[in-house]
PDB file of C-alpha atoms and ligand atoms in Angstrom:
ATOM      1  CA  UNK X   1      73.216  95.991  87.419  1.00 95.00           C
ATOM      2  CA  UNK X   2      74.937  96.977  84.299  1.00 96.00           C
ATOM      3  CA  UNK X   3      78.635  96.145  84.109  1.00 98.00           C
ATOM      4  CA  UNK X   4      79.735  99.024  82.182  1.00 98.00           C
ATOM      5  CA  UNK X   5      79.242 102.752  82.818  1.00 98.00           C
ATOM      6  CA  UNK X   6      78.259 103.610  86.366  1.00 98.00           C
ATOM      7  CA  UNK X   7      79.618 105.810  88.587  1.00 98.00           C
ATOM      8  CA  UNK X   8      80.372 103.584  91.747  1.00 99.00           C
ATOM      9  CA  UNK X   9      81.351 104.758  95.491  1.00 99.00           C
ATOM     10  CA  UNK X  10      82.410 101.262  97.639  1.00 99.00           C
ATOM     11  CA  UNK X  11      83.361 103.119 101.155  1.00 98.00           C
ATOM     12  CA  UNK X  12      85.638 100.003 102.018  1.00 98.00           C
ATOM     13  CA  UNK X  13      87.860  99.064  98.881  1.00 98.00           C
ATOM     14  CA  UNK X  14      91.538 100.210 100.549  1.00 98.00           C
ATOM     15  CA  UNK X  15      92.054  96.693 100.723  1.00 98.00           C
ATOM     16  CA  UNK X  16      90.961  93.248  99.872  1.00 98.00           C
ATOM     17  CA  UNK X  17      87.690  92.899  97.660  1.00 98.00           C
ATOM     18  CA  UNK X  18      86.271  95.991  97.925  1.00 98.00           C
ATOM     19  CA  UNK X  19      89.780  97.265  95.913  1.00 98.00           C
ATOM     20  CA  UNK X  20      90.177  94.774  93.940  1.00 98.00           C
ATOM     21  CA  UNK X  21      86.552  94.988  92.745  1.00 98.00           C
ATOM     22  CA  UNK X  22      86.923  98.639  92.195  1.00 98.00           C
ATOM     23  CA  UNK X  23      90.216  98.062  89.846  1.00 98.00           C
ATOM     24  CA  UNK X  24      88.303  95.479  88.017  1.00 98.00           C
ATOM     25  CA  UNK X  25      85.181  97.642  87.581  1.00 98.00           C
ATOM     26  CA  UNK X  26      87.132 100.890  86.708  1.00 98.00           C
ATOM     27  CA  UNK X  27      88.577  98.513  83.812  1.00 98.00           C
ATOM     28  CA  UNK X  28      84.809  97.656  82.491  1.00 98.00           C
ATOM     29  CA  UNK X  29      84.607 101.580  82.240  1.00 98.00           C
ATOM     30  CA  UNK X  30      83.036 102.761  85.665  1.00 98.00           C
ATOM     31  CA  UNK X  31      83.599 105.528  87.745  1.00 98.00           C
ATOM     32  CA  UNK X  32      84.857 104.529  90.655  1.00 98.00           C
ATOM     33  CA  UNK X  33      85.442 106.268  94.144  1.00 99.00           C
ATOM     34  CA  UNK X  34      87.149 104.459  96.570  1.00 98.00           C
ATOM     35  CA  UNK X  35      86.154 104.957 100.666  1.00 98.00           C
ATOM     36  CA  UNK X  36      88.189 103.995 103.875  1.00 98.00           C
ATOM     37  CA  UNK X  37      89.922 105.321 107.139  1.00 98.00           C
ATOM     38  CA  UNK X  38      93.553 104.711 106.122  1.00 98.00           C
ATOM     39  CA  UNK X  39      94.232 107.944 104.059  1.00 98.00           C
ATOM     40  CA  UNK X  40      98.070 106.634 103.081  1.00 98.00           C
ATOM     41  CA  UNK X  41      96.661 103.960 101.566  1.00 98.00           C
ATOM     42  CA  UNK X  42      93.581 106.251  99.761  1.00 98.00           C
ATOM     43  CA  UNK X  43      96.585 108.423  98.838  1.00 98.00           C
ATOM     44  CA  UNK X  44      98.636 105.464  97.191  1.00 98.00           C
ATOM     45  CA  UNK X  45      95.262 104.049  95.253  1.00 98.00           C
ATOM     46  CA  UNK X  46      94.598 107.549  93.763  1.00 98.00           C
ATOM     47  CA  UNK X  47      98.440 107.835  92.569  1.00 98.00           C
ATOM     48  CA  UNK X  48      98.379 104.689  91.252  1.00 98.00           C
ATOM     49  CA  UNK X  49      95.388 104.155  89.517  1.00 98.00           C
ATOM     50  CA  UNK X  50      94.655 108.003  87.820  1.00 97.00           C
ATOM     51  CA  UNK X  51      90.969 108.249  87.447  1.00 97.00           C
ATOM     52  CA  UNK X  52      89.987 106.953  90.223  1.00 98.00           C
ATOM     53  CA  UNK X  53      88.732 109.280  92.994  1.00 98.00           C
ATOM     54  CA  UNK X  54      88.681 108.530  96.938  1.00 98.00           C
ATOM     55  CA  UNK X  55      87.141 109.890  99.751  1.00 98.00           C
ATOM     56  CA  UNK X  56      88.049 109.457 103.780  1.00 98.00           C
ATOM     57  CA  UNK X  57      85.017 107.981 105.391  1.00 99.00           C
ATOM     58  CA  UNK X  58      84.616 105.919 108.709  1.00 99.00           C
ATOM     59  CA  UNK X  59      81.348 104.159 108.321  1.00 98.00           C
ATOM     60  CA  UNK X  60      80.637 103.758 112.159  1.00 98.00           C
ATOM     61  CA  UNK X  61      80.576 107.451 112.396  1.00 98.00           C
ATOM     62  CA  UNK X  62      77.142 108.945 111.633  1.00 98.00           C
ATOM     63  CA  UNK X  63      78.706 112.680 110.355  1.00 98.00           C
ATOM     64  CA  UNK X  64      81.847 111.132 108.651  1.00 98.00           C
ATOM     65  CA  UNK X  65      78.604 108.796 106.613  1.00 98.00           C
ATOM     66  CA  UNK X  66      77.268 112.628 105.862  1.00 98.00           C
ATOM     67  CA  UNK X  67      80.200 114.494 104.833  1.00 98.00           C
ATOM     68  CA  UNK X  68      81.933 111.636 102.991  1.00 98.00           C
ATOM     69  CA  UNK X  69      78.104 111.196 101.027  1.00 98.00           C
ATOM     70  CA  UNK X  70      78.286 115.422 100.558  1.00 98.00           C
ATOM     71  CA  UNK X  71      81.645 115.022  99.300  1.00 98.00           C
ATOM     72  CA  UNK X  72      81.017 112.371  96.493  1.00 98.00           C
ATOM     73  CA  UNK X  73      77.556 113.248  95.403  1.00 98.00           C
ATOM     74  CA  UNK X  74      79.219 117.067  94.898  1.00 98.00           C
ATOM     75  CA  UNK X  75      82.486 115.576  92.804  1.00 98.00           C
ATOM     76  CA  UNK X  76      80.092 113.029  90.902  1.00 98.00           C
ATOM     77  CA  UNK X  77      76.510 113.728  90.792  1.00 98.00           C
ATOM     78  CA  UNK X  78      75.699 111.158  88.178  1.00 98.00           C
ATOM     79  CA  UNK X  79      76.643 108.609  90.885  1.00 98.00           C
ATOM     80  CA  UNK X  80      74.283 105.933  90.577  1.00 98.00           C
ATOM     81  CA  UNK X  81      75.879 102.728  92.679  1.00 99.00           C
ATOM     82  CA  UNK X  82      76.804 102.195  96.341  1.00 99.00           C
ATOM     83  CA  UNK X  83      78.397  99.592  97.466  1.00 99.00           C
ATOM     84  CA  UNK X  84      78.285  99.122 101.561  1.00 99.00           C
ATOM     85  CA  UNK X  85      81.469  96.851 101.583  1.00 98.00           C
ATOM     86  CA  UNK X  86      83.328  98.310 104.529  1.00 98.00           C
ATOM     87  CA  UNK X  87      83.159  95.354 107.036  1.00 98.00           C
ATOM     88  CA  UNK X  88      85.411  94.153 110.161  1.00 98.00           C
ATOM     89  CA  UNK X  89      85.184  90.052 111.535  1.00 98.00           C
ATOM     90  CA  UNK X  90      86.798  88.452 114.624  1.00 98.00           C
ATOM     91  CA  UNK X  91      86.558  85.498 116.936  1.00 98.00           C
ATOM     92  CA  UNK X  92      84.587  85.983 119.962  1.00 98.00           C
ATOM     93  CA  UNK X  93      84.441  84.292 123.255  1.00 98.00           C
ATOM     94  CA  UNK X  94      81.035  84.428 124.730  1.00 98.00           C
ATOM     95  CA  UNK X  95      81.696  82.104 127.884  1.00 98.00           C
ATOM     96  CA  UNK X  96      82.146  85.696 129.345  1.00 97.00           C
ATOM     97  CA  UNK X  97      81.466  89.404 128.538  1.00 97.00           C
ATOM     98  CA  UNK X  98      84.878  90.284 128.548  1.00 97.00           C
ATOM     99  CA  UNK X  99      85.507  88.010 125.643  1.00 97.00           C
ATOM    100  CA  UNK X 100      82.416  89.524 123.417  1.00 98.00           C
ATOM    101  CA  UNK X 101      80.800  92.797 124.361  1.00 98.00           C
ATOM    102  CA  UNK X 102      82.887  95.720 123.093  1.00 98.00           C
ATOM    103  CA  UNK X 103      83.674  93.432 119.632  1.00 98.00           C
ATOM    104  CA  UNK X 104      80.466  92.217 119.075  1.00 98.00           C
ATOM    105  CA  UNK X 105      79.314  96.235 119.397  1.00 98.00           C
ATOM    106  CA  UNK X 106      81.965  97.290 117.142  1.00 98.00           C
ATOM    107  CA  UNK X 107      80.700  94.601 114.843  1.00 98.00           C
ATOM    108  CA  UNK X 108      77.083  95.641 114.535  1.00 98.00           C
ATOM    109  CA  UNK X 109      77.788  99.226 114.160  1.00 98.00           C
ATOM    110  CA  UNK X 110      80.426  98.690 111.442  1.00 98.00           C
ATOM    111  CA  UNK X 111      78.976  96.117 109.461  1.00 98.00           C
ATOM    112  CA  UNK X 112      74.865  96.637 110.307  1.00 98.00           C
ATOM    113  CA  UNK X 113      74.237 100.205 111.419  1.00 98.00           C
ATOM    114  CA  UNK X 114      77.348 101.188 108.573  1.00 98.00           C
ATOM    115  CA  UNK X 115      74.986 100.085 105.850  1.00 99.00           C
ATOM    116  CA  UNK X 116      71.913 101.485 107.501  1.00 98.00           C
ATOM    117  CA  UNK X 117      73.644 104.542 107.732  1.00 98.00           C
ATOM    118  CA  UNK X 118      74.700 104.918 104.175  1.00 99.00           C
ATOM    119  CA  UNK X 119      71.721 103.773 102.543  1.00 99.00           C
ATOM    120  CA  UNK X 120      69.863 106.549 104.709  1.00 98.00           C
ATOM    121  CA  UNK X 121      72.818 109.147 103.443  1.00 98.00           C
ATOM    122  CA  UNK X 122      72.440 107.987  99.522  1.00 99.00           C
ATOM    123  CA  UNK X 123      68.753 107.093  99.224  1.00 98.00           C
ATOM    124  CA  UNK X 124      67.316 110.570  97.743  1.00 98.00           C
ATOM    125  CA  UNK X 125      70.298 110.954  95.542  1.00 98.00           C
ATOM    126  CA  UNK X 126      69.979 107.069  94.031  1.00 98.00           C
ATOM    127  CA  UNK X 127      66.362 107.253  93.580  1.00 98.00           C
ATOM    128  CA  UNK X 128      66.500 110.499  91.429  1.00 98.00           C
ATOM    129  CA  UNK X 129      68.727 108.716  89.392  1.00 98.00           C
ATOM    130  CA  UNK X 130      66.964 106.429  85.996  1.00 98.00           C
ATOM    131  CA  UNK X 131      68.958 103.357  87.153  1.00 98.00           C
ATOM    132  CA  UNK X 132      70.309 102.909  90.545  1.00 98.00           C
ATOM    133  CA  UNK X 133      71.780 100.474  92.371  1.00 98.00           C
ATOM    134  CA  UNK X 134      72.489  99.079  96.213  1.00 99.00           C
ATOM    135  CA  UNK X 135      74.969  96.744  96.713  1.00 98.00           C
ATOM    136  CA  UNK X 136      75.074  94.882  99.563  1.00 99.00           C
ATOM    137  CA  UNK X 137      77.856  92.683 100.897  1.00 99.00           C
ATOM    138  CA  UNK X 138      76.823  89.875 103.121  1.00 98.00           C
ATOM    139  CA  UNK X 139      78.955  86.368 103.494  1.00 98.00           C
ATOM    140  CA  UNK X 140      78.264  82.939 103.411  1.00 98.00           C
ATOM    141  CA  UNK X 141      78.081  82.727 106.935  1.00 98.00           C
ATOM    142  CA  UNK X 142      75.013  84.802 106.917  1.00 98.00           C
ATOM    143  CA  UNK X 143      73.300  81.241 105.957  1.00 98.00           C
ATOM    144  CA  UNK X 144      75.403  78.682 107.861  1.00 98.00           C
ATOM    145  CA  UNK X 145      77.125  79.533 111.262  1.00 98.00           C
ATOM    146  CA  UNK X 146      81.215  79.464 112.494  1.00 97.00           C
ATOM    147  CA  UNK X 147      81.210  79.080 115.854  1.00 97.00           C
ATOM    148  CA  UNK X 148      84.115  81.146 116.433  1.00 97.00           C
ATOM    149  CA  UNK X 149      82.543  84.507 115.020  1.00 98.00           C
ATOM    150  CA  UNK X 150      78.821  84.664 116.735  1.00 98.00           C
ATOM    151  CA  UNK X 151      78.184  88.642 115.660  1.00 98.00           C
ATOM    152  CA  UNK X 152      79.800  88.073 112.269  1.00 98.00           C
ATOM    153  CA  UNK X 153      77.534  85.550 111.215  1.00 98.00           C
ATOM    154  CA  UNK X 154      74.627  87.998 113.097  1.00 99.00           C
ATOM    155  CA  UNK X 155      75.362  90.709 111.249  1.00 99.00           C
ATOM    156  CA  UNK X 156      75.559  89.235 107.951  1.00 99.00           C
ATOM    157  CA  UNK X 157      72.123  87.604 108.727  1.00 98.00           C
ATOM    158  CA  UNK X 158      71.222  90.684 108.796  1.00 99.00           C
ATOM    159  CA  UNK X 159      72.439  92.072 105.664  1.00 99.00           C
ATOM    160  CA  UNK X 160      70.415  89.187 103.646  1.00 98.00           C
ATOM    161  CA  UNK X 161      67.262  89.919 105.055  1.00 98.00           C
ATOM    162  CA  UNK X 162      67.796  93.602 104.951  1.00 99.00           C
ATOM    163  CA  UNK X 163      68.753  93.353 100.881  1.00 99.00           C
ATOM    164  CA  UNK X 164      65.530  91.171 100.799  1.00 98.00           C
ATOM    165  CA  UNK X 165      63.478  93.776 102.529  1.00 98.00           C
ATOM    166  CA  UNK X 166      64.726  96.586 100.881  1.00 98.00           C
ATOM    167  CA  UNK X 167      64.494  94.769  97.554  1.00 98.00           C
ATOM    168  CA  UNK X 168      60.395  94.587  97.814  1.00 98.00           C
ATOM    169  CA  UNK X 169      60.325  98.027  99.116  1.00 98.00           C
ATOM    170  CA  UNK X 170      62.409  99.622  96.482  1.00 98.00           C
ATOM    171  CA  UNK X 171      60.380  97.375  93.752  1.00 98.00           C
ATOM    172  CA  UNK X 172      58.122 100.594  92.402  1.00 97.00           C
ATOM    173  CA  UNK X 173      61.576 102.550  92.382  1.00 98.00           C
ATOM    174  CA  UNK X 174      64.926 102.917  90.067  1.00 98.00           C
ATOM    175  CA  UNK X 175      66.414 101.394  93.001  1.00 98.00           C
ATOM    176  CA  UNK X 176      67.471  97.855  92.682  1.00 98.00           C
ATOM    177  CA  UNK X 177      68.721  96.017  95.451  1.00 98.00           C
ATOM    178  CA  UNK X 178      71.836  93.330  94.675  1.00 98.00           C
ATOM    179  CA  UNK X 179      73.406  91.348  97.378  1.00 98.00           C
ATOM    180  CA  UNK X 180      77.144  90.036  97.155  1.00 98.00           C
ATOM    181  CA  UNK X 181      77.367  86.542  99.092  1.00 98.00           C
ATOM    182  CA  UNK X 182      81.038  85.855  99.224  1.00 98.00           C
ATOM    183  CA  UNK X 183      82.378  82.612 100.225  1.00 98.00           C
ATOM    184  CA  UNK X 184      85.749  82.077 102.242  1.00 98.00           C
ATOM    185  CA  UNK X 185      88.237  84.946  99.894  1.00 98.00           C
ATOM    186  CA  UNK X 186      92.339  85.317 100.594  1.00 98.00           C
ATOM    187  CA  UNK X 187      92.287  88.582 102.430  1.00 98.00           C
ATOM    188  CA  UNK X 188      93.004  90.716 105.435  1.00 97.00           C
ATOM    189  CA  UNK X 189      89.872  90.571 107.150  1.00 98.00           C
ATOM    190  CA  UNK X 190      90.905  87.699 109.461  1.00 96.00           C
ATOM    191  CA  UNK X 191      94.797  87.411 110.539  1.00 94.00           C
ATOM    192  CA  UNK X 192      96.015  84.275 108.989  1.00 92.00           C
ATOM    193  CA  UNK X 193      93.022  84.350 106.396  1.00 92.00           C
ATOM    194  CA  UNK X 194      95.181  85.606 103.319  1.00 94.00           C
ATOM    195  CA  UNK X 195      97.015  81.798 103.745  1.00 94.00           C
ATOM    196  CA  UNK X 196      94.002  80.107 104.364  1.00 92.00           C
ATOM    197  CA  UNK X 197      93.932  76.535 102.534  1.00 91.00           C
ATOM    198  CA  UNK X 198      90.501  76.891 101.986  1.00 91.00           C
ATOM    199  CA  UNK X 199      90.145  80.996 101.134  1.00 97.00           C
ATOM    200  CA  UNK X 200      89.145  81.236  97.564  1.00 97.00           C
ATOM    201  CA  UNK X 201      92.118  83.313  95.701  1.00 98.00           C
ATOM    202  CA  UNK X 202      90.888  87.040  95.619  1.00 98.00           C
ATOM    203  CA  UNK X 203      91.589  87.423  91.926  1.00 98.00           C
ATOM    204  CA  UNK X 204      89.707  84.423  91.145  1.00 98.00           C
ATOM    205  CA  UNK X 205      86.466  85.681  93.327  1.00 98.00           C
ATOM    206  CA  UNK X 206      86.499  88.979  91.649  1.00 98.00           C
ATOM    207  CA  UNK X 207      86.750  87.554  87.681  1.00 98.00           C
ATOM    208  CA  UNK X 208      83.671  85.372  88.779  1.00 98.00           C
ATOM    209  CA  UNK X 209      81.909  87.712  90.244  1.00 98.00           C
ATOM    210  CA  UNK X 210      82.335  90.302  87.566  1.00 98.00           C
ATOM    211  CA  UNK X 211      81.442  87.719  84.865  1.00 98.00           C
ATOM    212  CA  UNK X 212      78.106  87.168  86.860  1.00 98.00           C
ATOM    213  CA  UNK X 213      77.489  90.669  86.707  1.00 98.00           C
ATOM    214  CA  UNK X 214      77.872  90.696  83.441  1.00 97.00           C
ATOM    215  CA  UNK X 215      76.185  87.720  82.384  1.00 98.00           C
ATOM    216  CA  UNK X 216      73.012  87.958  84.761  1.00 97.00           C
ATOM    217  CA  UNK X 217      72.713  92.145  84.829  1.00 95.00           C
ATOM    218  CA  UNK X 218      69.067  91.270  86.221  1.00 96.00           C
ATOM    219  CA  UNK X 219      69.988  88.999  89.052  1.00 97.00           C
ATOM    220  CA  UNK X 220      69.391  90.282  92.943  1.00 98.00           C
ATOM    221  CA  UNK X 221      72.248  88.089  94.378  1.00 98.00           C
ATOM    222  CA  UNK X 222      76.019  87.547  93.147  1.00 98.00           C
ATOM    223  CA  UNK X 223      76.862  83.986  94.106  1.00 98.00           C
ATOM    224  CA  UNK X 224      80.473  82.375  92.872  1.00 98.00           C
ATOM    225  CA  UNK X 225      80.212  78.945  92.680  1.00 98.00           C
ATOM    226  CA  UNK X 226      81.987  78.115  96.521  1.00 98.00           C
ATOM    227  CA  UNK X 227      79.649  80.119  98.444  1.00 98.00           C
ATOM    228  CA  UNK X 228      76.605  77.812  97.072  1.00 98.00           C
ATOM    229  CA  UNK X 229      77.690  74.781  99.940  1.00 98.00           C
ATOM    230  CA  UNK X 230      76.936  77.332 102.255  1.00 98.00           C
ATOM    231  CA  UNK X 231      74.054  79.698 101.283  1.00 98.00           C
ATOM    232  CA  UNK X 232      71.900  76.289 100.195  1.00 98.00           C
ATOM    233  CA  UNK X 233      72.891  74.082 103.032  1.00 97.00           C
ATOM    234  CA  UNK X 234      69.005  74.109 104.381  1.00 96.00           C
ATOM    235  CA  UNK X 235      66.992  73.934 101.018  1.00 97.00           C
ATOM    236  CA  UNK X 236      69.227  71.229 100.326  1.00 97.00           C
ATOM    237  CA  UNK X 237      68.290  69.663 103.186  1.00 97.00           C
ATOM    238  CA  UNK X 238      72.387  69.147 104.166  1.00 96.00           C
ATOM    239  CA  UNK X 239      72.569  72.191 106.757  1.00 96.00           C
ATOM    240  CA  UNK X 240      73.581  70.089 109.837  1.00 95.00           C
ATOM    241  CA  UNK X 241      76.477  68.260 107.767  1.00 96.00           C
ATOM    242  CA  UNK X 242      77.637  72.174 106.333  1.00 96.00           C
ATOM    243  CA  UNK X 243      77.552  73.528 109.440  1.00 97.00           C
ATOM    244  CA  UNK X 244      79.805  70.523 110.640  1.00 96.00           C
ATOM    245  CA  UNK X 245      82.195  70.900 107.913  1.00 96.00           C
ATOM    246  CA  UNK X 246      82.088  74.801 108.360  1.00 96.00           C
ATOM    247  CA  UNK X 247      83.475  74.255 111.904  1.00 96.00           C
ATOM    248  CA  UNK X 248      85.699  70.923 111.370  1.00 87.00           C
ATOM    249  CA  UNK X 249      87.687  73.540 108.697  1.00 57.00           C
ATOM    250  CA  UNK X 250      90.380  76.050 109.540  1.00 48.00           C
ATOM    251  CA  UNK X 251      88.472  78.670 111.694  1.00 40.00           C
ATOM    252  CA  UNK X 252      89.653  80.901 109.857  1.00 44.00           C
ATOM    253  CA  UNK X 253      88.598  80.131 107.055  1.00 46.00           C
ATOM    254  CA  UNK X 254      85.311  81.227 106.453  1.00 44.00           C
TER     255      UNK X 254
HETATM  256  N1  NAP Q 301      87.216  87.852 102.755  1.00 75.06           N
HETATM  257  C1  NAP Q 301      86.204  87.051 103.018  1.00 75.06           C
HETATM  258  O1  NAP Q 301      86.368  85.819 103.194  1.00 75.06           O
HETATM  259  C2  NAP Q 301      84.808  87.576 103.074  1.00 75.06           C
HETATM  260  C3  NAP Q 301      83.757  86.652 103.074  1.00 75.06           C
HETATM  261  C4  NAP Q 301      82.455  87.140 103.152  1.00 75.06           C
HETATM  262  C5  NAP Q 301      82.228  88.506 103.208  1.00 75.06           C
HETATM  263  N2  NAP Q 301      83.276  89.380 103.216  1.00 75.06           N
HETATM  264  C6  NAP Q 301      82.983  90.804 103.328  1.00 75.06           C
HETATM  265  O2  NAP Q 301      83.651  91.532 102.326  1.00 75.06           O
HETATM  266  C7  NAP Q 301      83.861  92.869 102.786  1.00 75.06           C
HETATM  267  C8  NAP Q 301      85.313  93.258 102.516  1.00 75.06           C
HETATM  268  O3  NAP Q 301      86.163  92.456 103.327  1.00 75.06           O
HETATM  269  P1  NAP Q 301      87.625  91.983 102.862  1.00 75.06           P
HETATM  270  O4  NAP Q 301      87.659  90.515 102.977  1.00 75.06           O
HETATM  271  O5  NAP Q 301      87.967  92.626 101.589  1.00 75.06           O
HETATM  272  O6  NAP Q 301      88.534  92.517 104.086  1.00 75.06           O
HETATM  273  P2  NAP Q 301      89.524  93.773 104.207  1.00 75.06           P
HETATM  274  O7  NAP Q 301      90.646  93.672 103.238  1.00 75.06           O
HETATM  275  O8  NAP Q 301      89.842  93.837 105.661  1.00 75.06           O
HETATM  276  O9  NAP Q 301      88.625  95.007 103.782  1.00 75.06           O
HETATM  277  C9  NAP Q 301      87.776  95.653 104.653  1.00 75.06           C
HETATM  278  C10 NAP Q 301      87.533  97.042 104.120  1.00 75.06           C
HETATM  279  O10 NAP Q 301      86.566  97.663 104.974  1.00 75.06           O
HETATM  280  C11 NAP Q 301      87.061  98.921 105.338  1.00 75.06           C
HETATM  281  N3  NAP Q 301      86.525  99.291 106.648  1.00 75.06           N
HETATM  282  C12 NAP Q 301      86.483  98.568 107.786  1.00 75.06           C
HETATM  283  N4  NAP Q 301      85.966  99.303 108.782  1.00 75.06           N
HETATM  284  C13 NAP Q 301      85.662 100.516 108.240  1.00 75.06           C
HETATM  285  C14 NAP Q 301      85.117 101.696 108.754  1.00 75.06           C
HETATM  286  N5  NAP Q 301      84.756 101.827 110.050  1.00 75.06           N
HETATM  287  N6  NAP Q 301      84.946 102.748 107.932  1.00 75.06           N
HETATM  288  C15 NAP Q 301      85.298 102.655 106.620  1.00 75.06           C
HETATM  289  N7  NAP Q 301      85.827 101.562 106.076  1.00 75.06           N
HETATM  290  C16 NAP Q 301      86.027 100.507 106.886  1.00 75.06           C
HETATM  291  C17 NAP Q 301      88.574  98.796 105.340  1.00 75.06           C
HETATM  292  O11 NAP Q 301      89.165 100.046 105.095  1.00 75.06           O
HETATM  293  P3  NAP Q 301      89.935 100.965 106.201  1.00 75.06           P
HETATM  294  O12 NAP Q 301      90.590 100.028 107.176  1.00 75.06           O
HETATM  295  O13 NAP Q 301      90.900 101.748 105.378  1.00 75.06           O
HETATM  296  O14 NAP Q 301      88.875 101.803 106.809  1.00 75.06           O
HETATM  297  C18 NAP Q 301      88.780  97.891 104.142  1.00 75.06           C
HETATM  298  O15 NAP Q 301      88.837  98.661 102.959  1.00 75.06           O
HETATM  299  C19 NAP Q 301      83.473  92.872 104.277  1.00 75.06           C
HETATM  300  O16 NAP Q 301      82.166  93.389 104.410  1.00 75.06           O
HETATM  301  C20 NAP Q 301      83.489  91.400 104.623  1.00 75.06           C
HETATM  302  O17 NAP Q 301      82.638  91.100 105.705  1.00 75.06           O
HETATM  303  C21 NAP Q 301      84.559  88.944 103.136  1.00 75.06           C
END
């Protein structure tokens, strides 16, 4: 991906990355549209950063995915990047159903079937584009497990192999597939996780990741230098000691 000159949607940049990835790339001279349920807070990004457009979407709602993608393709048809960042995480007790079900549902609609459902609403539009691109948010727990967040981990499984799979589908098309494996970052998603001792700073995750960008534009996966403990634990041949010291750490934190 090109780090200059696209016109970007990222339904899920209110808050934490997804914003402060969309400030950065607006800076590198993208057009960005911002996506996310709190409207106060769409409303405050679009007074304070003129230029940049937003949009009201709720990802785990099929016709919200529809009208939001109507919407956007309309106001910006030479959109040519999505970015499926909208995401939710949480601990989980599954000793008992009351601990897991209705979270670990909420999960895989908002972080699985969200995706699913936005690729399926921007597909046509981003392959009739010359150079399109699909990016992906997975986490480093996708390759080594915390114990406390079972359809977390699950979901961002899921995301990997999905990028990978779409990736050799897409191969014959404008569409490339690029997959953003963050480590541990200082936001939101998690209470306590914006004070974490081992969250990487956000500011610090977003310079590296848009110097990657930048220096590898033909690269399929973004990966800062923290997340590589955990995405490499097995080919290393370390996974049972990562795993460990995932789950020794703040749990939290990851
Ligand atoms: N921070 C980390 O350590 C870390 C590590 C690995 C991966 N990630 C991934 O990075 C992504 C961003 O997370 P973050 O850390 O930046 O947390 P965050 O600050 O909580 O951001 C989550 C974003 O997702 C949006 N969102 C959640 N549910 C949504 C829904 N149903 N419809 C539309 N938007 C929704 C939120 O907006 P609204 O509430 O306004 O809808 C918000 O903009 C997530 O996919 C997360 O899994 C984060």
């Amino acid at each position: 991906m090109n780090i200059t000159g696209n016109t970007i949607f990222i339904p899920g940049a209110t808050s934490g990355i997804g914003l402060a990835l969309a400030l950065r790339l607006q800076a590198r001279g993208n057009i960005i549209i911002v996506g996310g349920r709190r409207t106060e807070r769409l409303e405050r990004i679009a007074a304070d950063h003129p230029g940049i457009d937003t949009v009201r979407i709720d990802t785990t709602e099929p016709e919200s995915i529809n009208h939001a993608a109507e919407q956007v393709i309309a106001a910006h048809p030479d959109l040519n990047v999505l970015v499926a960042m909208a995401g939710i995480m949480g601990v989980e007790d599954w000793t008992t159903p009351a601990g897991f079900l209705s979270h670990a549902e909420a999960t895989v609609t908002t972080n699985l079937l969200g995706p699913i459902r936005l690729i399926a609403a921007f597909i046509d539009h981003l392959r009739a584009q010359p150079d399109a691109t699909i990016l992906t948010v997975s986490s480093g727990l996708a390759f080594a497990p915390l114990a406390a967040t079972p359809s977390y981990n699950a979901t961002k499984a899921g995301i990997h192999m999905l990028s990978e799979s779409l990736r050799l589908q897409l191969a014959d098309t404008t569409v490339k597939v690029l997959e953003l494996e963050p480590p541990s970052v200082a936001t939101d998603l998690m209470p306590g996780q914006k004070d974490s001792a081992v969250a990487m700073p956000l500011d610090d995750f977003v310079n590296e990741v848009v110097t990657l960008i930048e220096t590898q534009p033909e690269a399929t996966e973004i990966q800062v230098e923290n997340v590589k403990f955990l995405r490499y634990g097995e080919a290393r041949g370390d996974y049972d000691d990562v795993v460990a010291t995932l789950n020794h750490l703040d749990p939290h934190g990851k």
